[in-house]
Amino acid sequence: MSLQTPFTEMLSVTHPIVLAPMGSQSGGALAAAVSNAGGLGLVGGGPGLDRGRLAREVGLVTERTTRPWGIGFITWIVKEEVVAWALEQGPAAVMLSFGDPGKLASRIRRAGTTLIIQVTSLDEARQAIDAGADVIVAQGSEAGGHGGRRGTLPFVPAVVDLVGPVPVLAAGGIADGRGLAAALVLGASGALIGTRFVASSESLASPAVAKALVEGHGEETESSRIHDIAAGVPWPRQYPGRSIKNVFGDRWRGREEELAASPEALQSYREAVAAGDPHAVPVWAGEDIDLIHDIEPAAAIVETLASDAERALAQAARPG
Ligand SMILES: Cc1cc2nc3c(=O)[nH]c(=O)nc-3n(C[C@H](O)[C@H](O)[C@H](O)COP(=O)(O)O)c2cc1C
């Protein structure tokens, strides 16, 4: 049995597994490794990546794979000329997350590139369909990094019902074959996975971040706006970010307005982050970190996800 879905057929990939375009972690080496293993690797296009670094990561992915690959951008922050440049580099797909896809979506569609839009609510799913999305990612709030407030389990089938026959990928809290199998049973055509791939040999994460993921537990993560407020990044209010709790977050939990109004606190946060202080720097992580036990090559993660999902589906179908 192999896990063929409308998504694998549309993108000509072997497995219904997509590397999330994580700005700080999904570089060209990781995206190429996932694509070479039969999934779809998406390079993270931001925030915080300057044009030079993005060009380097895209150069790496094009050098290392001849399979389909893609790139993902944060809609509310990315500049249109960066998307235009990316389209010239030959991605099979471009993904947009967080914000009105409007103008960017039509540009991507005009280029004939597969348009993937990540959504966190049913209203956003409707907007994605209106924008002409070829694939929709339904992201639940278990996800690492920024996201909305819906749980993956009920949200994915609701999006499937709303947008069918457009293929849906499930995202948020999926780190092993059981999660991928569950996504397929919910009617998704695959899974978009972030946190699990941060703990891979090819990720751009520091050893300290990878160690925190391997040692951490889902209960220790929280969704919050504290780090974005402190960093001065004006994320829209509806997209808090999930990270592993730390000392800075503990200090300011419930006091976000006070934090925003304190120049001293903001200054000391930025100094601590610049110095790499682990009590301040957020480790973005999903609730699925309980399921991450090793730092492995991305190809092994893809193969294990696919074969364990096949096994989980076969087991679930066995009578008795
Ligand atoms: C470290 C990290 C960085 C992320 N950065 C981005 C990003 O730049 N753009 C984006 O669309 N999504 C980003 N995400 C969210 C992912 O697209 C995806 O929804 C999420 O990783 C899925 O949940 P999971 O982490 O439990 O697999 C990020 C997630 C993580 C963990």
PDB file of C-alpha atoms in Angstrom, residues 61-268:
ATOM      1  CA  VAL A  61      17.516  23.668  -2.625  1.00  0.00           C
ATOM      2  CA  THR A  62      17.828  24.052  -6.398  1.00  0.00           C
ATOM      3  CA  GLU A  63      21.374  22.649  -6.271  1.00  0.00           C
ATOM      4  CA  ARG A  64      20.459  19.636  -4.150  1.00  0.00           C
ATOM      5  CA  THR A  65      17.197  18.368  -5.609  1.00  0.00           C
ATOM      6  CA  THR A  66      15.596  17.843  -8.967  1.00  0.00           C
ATOM      7  CA  ARG A  67      12.302  16.902  -7.288  1.00  0.00           C
ATOM      8  CA  PRO A  68       9.448  19.364  -6.675  1.00  0.00           C
ATOM      9  CA  TRP A  69      10.180  21.910  -3.932  1.00  0.00           C
ATOM     10  CA  GLY A  70       8.519  25.107  -2.824  1.00  0.00           C
ATOM     11  CA  ILE A  71       8.763  28.221  -0.697  1.00  0.00           C
ATOM     12  CA  GLY A  72       6.453  29.775   1.884  1.00  0.00           C
ATOM     13  CA  PHE A  73       5.878  33.365   2.923  1.00  0.00           C
ATOM     14  CA  ILE A  74       4.129  35.179   5.746  1.00  0.00           C
ATOM     15  CA  THR A  75       1.484  37.135   3.888  1.00  0.00           C
ATOM     16  CA  TRP A  76       1.161  40.190   6.134  1.00  0.00           C
ATOM     17  CA  ILE A  77       4.896  40.877   6.139  1.00  0.00           C
ATOM     18  CA  VAL A  78       6.344  39.765   2.781  1.00  0.00           C
ATOM     19  CA  LYS A  79       7.077  42.264   0.018  1.00  0.00           C
ATOM     20  CA  GLU A  80       5.549  41.586  -3.378  1.00  0.00           C
ATOM     21  CA  GLU A  81       8.916  41.859  -5.139  1.00  0.00           C
ATOM     22  CA  VAL A  82      10.308  39.032  -2.987  1.00  0.00           C
ATOM     23  CA  VAL A  83       7.456  36.763  -4.090  1.00  0.00           C
ATOM     24  CA  ALA A  84       8.068  37.831  -7.703  1.00  0.00           C
ATOM     25  CA  TRP A  85      11.757  36.943  -7.335  1.00  0.00           C
ATOM     26  CA  ALA A  86      10.918  33.577  -5.762  1.00  0.00           C
ATOM     27  CA  LEU A  87       8.578  32.707  -8.631  1.00  0.00           C
ATOM     28  CA  GLU A  88      11.495  33.128 -11.045  1.00  0.00           C
ATOM     29  CA  GLN A  89      13.512  30.462  -9.178  1.00  0.00           C
ATOM     30  CA  GLY A  90      11.245  27.636 -10.360  1.00  0.00           C
ATOM     31  CA  PRO A  91       9.348  26.433  -7.267  1.00  0.00           C
ATOM     32  CA  ALA A  92       6.609  23.856  -7.844  1.00  0.00           C
ATOM     33  CA  ALA A  93       4.528  25.539  -5.135  1.00  0.00           C
ATOM     34  CA  VAL A  94       4.356  28.795  -3.189  1.00  0.00           C
ATOM     35  CA  MET A  95       2.617  28.876   0.182  1.00  0.00           C
ATOM     36  CA  LEU A  96       1.079  31.917   1.878  1.00  0.00           C
ATOM     37  CA  SER A  97       0.161  32.033   5.575  1.00  0.00           C
ATOM     38  CA  PHE A  98      -1.384  34.582   7.922  1.00  0.00           C
ATOM     39  CA  GLY A  99      -3.150  37.444   6.236  1.00  0.00           C
ATOM     40  CA  ASP A 100      -5.160  38.403   3.162  1.00  0.00           C
ATOM     41  CA  PRO A 101      -3.641  36.468   0.231  1.00  0.00           C
ATOM     42  CA  GLY A 102      -5.353  38.758  -2.358  1.00  0.00           C
ATOM     43  CA  LYS A 103      -2.751  40.368  -4.599  1.00  0.00           C
ATOM     44  CA  LEU A 104       0.030  37.871  -3.948  1.00  0.00           C
ATOM     45  CA  ALA A 105      -2.267  34.953  -4.726  1.00  0.00           C
ATOM     46  CA  SER A 106      -3.136  36.266  -8.179  1.00  0.00           C
ATOM     47  CA  ARG A 107       0.538  36.836  -8.950  1.00  0.00           C
ATOM     48  CA  ILE A 108       1.383  33.239  -7.980  1.00  0.00           C
ATOM     49  CA  ARG A 109      -1.505  31.877 -10.011  1.00  0.00           C
ATOM     50  CA  ARG A 110      -0.528  33.959 -13.040  1.00  0.00           C
ATOM     51  CA  ALA A 111       2.922  32.357 -12.884  1.00  0.00           C
ATOM     52  CA  GLY A 112       1.280  28.919 -13.146  1.00  0.00           C
ATOM     53  CA  THR A 113       2.747  27.857  -9.764  1.00  0.00           C
ATOM     54  CA  THR A 114       0.692  25.742  -7.350  1.00  0.00           C
ATOM     55  CA  LEU A 115      -0.763  28.042  -4.698  1.00  0.00           C
ATOM     56  CA  ILE A 116      -0.953  26.670  -1.150  1.00  0.00           C
ATOM     57  CA  ILE A 117      -2.684  28.797   1.502  1.00  0.00           C
ATOM     58  CA  GLN A 118      -2.512  28.044   5.227  1.00  0.00           C
ATOM     59  CA  VAL A 119      -5.680  28.957   7.153  1.00  0.00           C
ATOM     60  CA  THR A 120      -6.617  29.104  10.829  1.00  0.00           C
ATOM     61  CA  SER A 121     -10.389  29.710  10.616  1.00  0.00           C
ATOM     62  CA  LEU A 122     -13.303  28.919   8.330  1.00  0.00           C
ATOM     63  CA  ASP A 123     -13.449  32.560   7.218  1.00  0.00           C
ATOM     64  CA  GLU A 124      -9.831  32.316   6.117  1.00  0.00           C
ATOM     65  CA  ALA A 125     -10.634  29.056   4.305  1.00  0.00           C
ATOM     66  CA  ARG A 126     -13.397  30.831   2.347  1.00  0.00           C
ATOM     67  CA  GLN A 127     -11.001  33.680   1.563  1.00  0.00           C
ATOM     68  CA  ALA A 128      -8.383  31.149   0.361  1.00  0.00           C
ATOM     69  CA  ILE A 129     -10.879  29.546  -2.006  1.00  0.00           C
ATOM     70  CA  ASP A 130     -11.855  32.977  -3.358  1.00  0.00           C
ATOM     71  CA  ALA A 131      -8.147  33.698  -3.899  1.00  0.00           C
ATOM     72  CA  GLY A 132      -7.872  30.544  -6.015  1.00  0.00           C
ATOM     73  CA  ALA A 133      -5.899  28.257  -3.683  1.00  0.00           C
ATOM     74  CA  ASP A 134      -4.952  24.916  -5.241  1.00  0.00           C
ATOM     75  CA  VAL A 135      -4.254  23.394  -1.810  1.00  0.00           C
ATOM     76  CA  ILE A 136      -5.393  24.555   1.634  1.00  0.00           C
ATOM     77  CA  VAL A 137      -3.537  23.882   4.863  1.00  0.00           C
ATOM     78  CA  ALA A 138      -5.897  23.690   7.857  1.00  0.00           C
ATOM     79  CA  GLN A 139      -3.716  24.644  10.806  1.00  0.00           C
ATOM     80  CA  GLY A 140      -4.807  23.808  14.358  1.00  0.00           C
ATOM     81  CA  SER A 141      -3.641  25.671  17.438  1.00  0.00           C
ATOM     82  CA  GLU A 142      -1.453  22.757  18.568  1.00  0.00           C
ATOM     83  CA  ALA A 143       1.004  23.976  15.917  1.00  0.00           C
ATOM     84  CA  GLY A 144       4.424  25.302  16.718  1.00  0.00           C
ATOM     85  CA  GLY A 145       5.044  28.937  15.835  1.00  0.00           C
ATOM     86  CA  HIS A 146       2.241  31.337  14.949  1.00  0.00           C
ATOM     87  CA  GLY A 147      -1.336  30.282  14.432  1.00  0.00           C
ATOM     88  CA  GLY A 148      -4.956  30.566  15.378  1.00  0.00           C
ATOM     89  CA  ARG A 149      -7.292  29.138  17.976  1.00  0.00           C
ATOM     90  CA  ARG A 150      -8.974  26.054  16.456  1.00  0.00           C
ATOM     91  CA  GLY A 151      -8.046  22.499  17.473  1.00  0.00           C
ATOM     92  CA  THR A 152      -6.668  20.358  14.623  1.00  0.00           C
ATOM     93  CA  LEU A 153      -9.043  17.401  15.196  1.00  0.00           C
ATOM     94  CA  PRO A 154     -12.358  19.234  14.576  1.00  0.00           C
ATOM     95  CA  PHE A 155     -10.945  21.969  12.340  1.00  0.00           C
ATOM     96  CA  VAL A 156      -9.485  19.744   9.593  1.00  0.00           C
ATOM     97  CA  PRO A 157     -12.723  17.911   8.669  1.00  0.00           C
ATOM     98  CA  ALA A 158     -14.675  21.183   8.860  1.00  0.00           C
ATOM     99  CA  VAL A 159     -12.289  22.689   6.294  1.00  0.00           C
ATOM    100  CA  VAL A 160     -12.440  19.516   4.166  1.00  0.00           C
ATOM    101  CA  ASP A 161     -16.253  19.790   4.108  1.00  0.00           C
ATOM    102  CA  LEU A 162     -16.106  23.483   3.258  1.00  0.00           C
ATOM    103  CA  VAL A 163     -13.507  23.523   0.479  1.00  0.00           C
ATOM    104  CA  GLY A 164     -13.792  20.098  -1.196  1.00  0.00           C
ATOM    105  CA  PRO A 165     -12.730  19.030  -3.774  1.00  0.00           C
ATOM    106  CA  VAL A 166      -9.713  21.302  -3.145  1.00  0.00           C
ATOM    107  CA  PRO A 167      -7.151  19.117  -1.323  1.00  0.00           C
ATOM    108  CA  VAL A 168      -6.499  19.954   2.330  1.00  0.00           C
ATOM    109  CA  LEU A 169      -3.334  19.348   4.346  1.00  0.00           C
ATOM    110  CA  ALA A 170      -3.636  19.036   8.135  1.00  0.00           C
ATOM    111  CA  ALA A 171      -1.148  20.955  10.284  1.00  0.00           C
ATOM    112  CA  GLY A 172      -0.593  21.335  14.006  1.00  0.00           C
ATOM    113  CA  GLY A 173       0.498  18.646  16.410  1.00  0.00           C
ATOM    114  CA  ILE A 174       1.470  16.010  13.837  1.00  0.00           C
ATOM    115  CA  ALA A 175       4.855  14.437  14.494  1.00  0.00           C
ATOM    116  CA  ASP A 176       4.518  10.724  13.787  1.00  0.00           C
ATOM    117  CA  GLY A 177       2.815   8.196  11.543  1.00  0.00           C
ATOM    118  CA  ARG A 178      -0.235   7.989  13.780  1.00  0.00           C
ATOM    119  CA  GLY A 179      -0.829  11.704  13.350  1.00  0.00           C
ATOM    120  CA  LEU A 180      -0.415  11.459   9.580  1.00  0.00           C
ATOM    121  CA  ALA A 181      -2.825   8.499   9.479  1.00  0.00           C
ATOM    122  CA  ALA A 182      -5.335  10.468  11.564  1.00  0.00           C
ATOM    123  CA  ALA A 183      -5.071  13.410   9.165  1.00  0.00           C
ATOM    124  CA  LEU A 184      -5.865  11.138   6.212  1.00  0.00           C
ATOM    125  CA  VAL A 185      -8.821   9.603   8.069  1.00  0.00           C
ATOM    126  CA  LEU A 186     -10.152  13.122   8.727  1.00  0.00           C
ATOM    127  CA  GLY A 187     -10.270  13.594   4.971  1.00  0.00           C
ATOM    128  CA  ALA A 188      -7.014  15.492   4.533  1.00  0.00           C
ATOM    129  CA  SER A 189      -4.757  14.724   1.566  1.00  0.00           C
ATOM    130  CA  GLY A 190      -1.637  14.878   3.684  1.00  0.00           C
ATOM    131  CA  ALA A 191       0.091  16.671   6.540  1.00  0.00           C
ATOM    132  CA  LEU A 192       2.220  19.789   6.765  1.00  0.00           C
ATOM    133  CA  ILE A 193       4.751  19.260   9.538  1.00  0.00           C
ATOM    134  CA  GLY A 194       6.980  21.792  11.256  1.00  0.00           C
ATOM    135  CA  THR A 195       8.254  21.056  14.746  1.00  0.00           C
ATOM    136  CA  ARG A 196       9.255  17.425  14.004  1.00  0.00           C
ATOM    137  CA  PHE A 197      11.553  18.644  11.230  1.00  0.00           C
ATOM    138  CA  VAL A 198      13.149  21.304  13.426  1.00  0.00           C
ATOM    139  CA  ALA A 199      14.692  18.359  15.289  1.00  0.00           C
ATOM    140  CA  SER A 200      16.353  17.014  12.131  1.00  0.00           C
ATOM    141  CA  SER A 201      20.009  16.914  11.146  1.00  0.00           C
ATOM    142  CA  GLU A 202      19.490  19.382   8.284  1.00  0.00           C
ATOM    143  CA  SER A 203      17.450  22.024  10.139  1.00  0.00           C
ATOM    144  CA  LEU A 204      18.955  25.459  10.754  1.00  0.00           C
ATOM    145  CA  ALA A 205      18.090  25.122  14.466  1.00  0.00           C
ATOM    146  CA  SER A 206      20.885  25.426  16.981  1.00  0.00           C
ATOM    147  CA  PRO A 207      21.799  22.287  18.974  1.00  0.00           C
ATOM    148  CA  ALA A 208      20.232  23.961  22.051  1.00  0.00           C
ATOM    149  CA  VAL A 209      16.872  24.352  20.280  1.00  0.00           C
ATOM    150  CA  ALA A 210      16.902  20.761  19.001  1.00  0.00           C
ATOM    151  CA  LYS A 211      17.757  19.526  22.523  1.00  0.00           C
ATOM    152  CA  ALA A 212      14.877  21.549  24.013  1.00  0.00           C
ATOM    153  CA  LEU A 213      12.469  19.860  21.576  1.00  0.00           C
ATOM    154  CA  VAL A 214      13.742  16.362  22.340  1.00  0.00           C
ATOM    155  CA  GLU A 215      13.551  16.957  26.104  1.00  0.00           C
ATOM    156  CA  GLY A 216      10.352  19.033  26.203  1.00  0.00           C
ATOM    157  CA  HIS A 217       6.717  18.109  26.768  1.00  0.00           C
ATOM    158  CA  GLY A 218       3.536  19.424  25.211  1.00  0.00           C
ATOM    159  CA  GLU A 219       2.285  20.846  28.523  1.00  0.00           C
ATOM    160  CA  GLU A 220       5.332  23.070  28.693  1.00  0.00           C
ATOM    161  CA  THR A 221       4.335  24.896  25.501  1.00  0.00           C
ATOM    162  CA  GLU A 222       2.020  27.888  25.443  1.00  0.00           C
ATOM    163  CA  SER A 223       0.498  30.137  22.869  1.00  0.00           C
ATOM    164  CA  SER A 224       1.234  33.772  23.570  1.00  0.00           C
ATOM    165  CA  ARG A 225       1.915  37.234  22.133  1.00  0.00           C
ATOM    166  CA  ILE A 226       4.560  38.098  24.710  1.00  0.00           C
ATOM    167  CA  HIS A 227       7.654  37.408  22.577  1.00  0.00           C
ATOM    168  CA  ASP A 228       6.296  39.281  19.556  1.00  0.00           C
ATOM    169  CA  ILE A 229       5.380  42.288  21.694  1.00  0.00           C
ATOM    170  CA  ALA A 230       8.824  42.249  23.278  1.00  0.00           C
ATOM    171  CA  ALA A 231      10.582  41.872  19.928  1.00  0.00           C
ATOM    172  CA  GLY A 232       8.496  44.702  18.464  1.00  0.00           C
ATOM    173  CA  VAL A 233       7.175  42.528  15.617  1.00  0.00           C
ATOM    174  CA  PRO A 234       3.613  43.717  14.921  1.00  0.00           C
ATOM    175  CA  TRP A 235       1.970  40.310  14.402  1.00  0.00           C
ATOM    176  CA  PRO A 236      -1.813  40.685  14.012  1.00  0.00           C
ATOM    177  CA  ARG A 237      -3.503  39.907  17.360  1.00  0.00           C
ATOM    178  CA  GLN A 238      -5.276  36.822  16.018  1.00  0.00           C
ATOM    179  CA  TYR A 239      -1.978  34.975  15.500  1.00  0.00           C
ATOM    180  CA  PRO A 240      -0.255  34.268  18.825  1.00  0.00           C
ATOM    181  CA  GLY A 241       2.827  32.022  18.704  1.00  0.00           C
ATOM    182  CA  ARG A 242       3.323  28.662  20.458  1.00  0.00           C
ATOM    183  CA  SER A 243       6.694  28.188  22.140  1.00  0.00           C
ATOM    184  CA  ILE A 244       8.195  26.388  25.131  1.00  0.00           C
ATOM    185  CA  LYS A 245       7.540  28.413  28.288  1.00  0.00           C
ATOM    186  CA  ASN A 246      10.568  30.298  29.575  1.00  0.00           C
ATOM    187  CA  VAL A 247      11.496  32.742  32.322  1.00  0.00           C
ATOM    188  CA  PHE A 248      10.663  35.867  30.287  1.00  0.00           C
ATOM    189  CA  GLY A 249       7.239  34.499  29.348  1.00  0.00           C
ATOM    190  CA  ASP A 250       6.544  33.534  32.974  1.00  0.00           C
ATOM    191  CA  ARG A 251       7.422  37.049  34.110  1.00  0.00           C
ATOM    192  CA  TRP A 252       5.070  38.827  31.669  1.00  0.00           C
ATOM    193  CA  ARG A 253       2.178  36.333  31.283  1.00  0.00           C
ATOM    194  CA  GLY A 254      -1.087  38.304  31.649  1.00  0.00           C
ATOM    195  CA  ARG A 255       0.780  41.633  31.642  1.00  0.00           C
ATOM    196  CA  GLU A 256       1.152  42.118  27.887  1.00  0.00           C
ATOM    197  CA  GLU A 257      -0.059  45.749  27.902  1.00  0.00           C
ATOM    198  CA  GLU A 258       2.355  46.638  30.685  1.00  0.00           C
ATOM    199  CA  LEU A 259       5.205  44.971  28.758  1.00  0.00           C
ATOM    200  CA  ALA A 260       4.380  46.912  25.603  1.00  0.00           C
ATOM    201  CA  ALA A 261       4.493  50.155  27.608  1.00  0.00           C
ATOM    202  CA  SER A 262       7.838  49.483  29.303  1.00  0.00           C
ATOM    203  CA  PRO A 263      10.847  50.715  27.264  1.00  0.00           C
ATOM    204  CA  GLU A 264      13.230  49.225  29.867  1.00  0.00           C
ATOM    205  CA  ALA A 265      11.658  45.754  29.627  1.00  0.00           C
ATOM    206  CA  LEU A 266      11.707  45.863  25.824  1.00  0.00           C
ATOM    207  CA  GLN A 267      15.311  47.005  25.771  1.00  0.00           C
ATOM    208  CA  SER A 268      16.473  44.313  28.188  1.00  0.00           C
TER     209      SER A 268
END
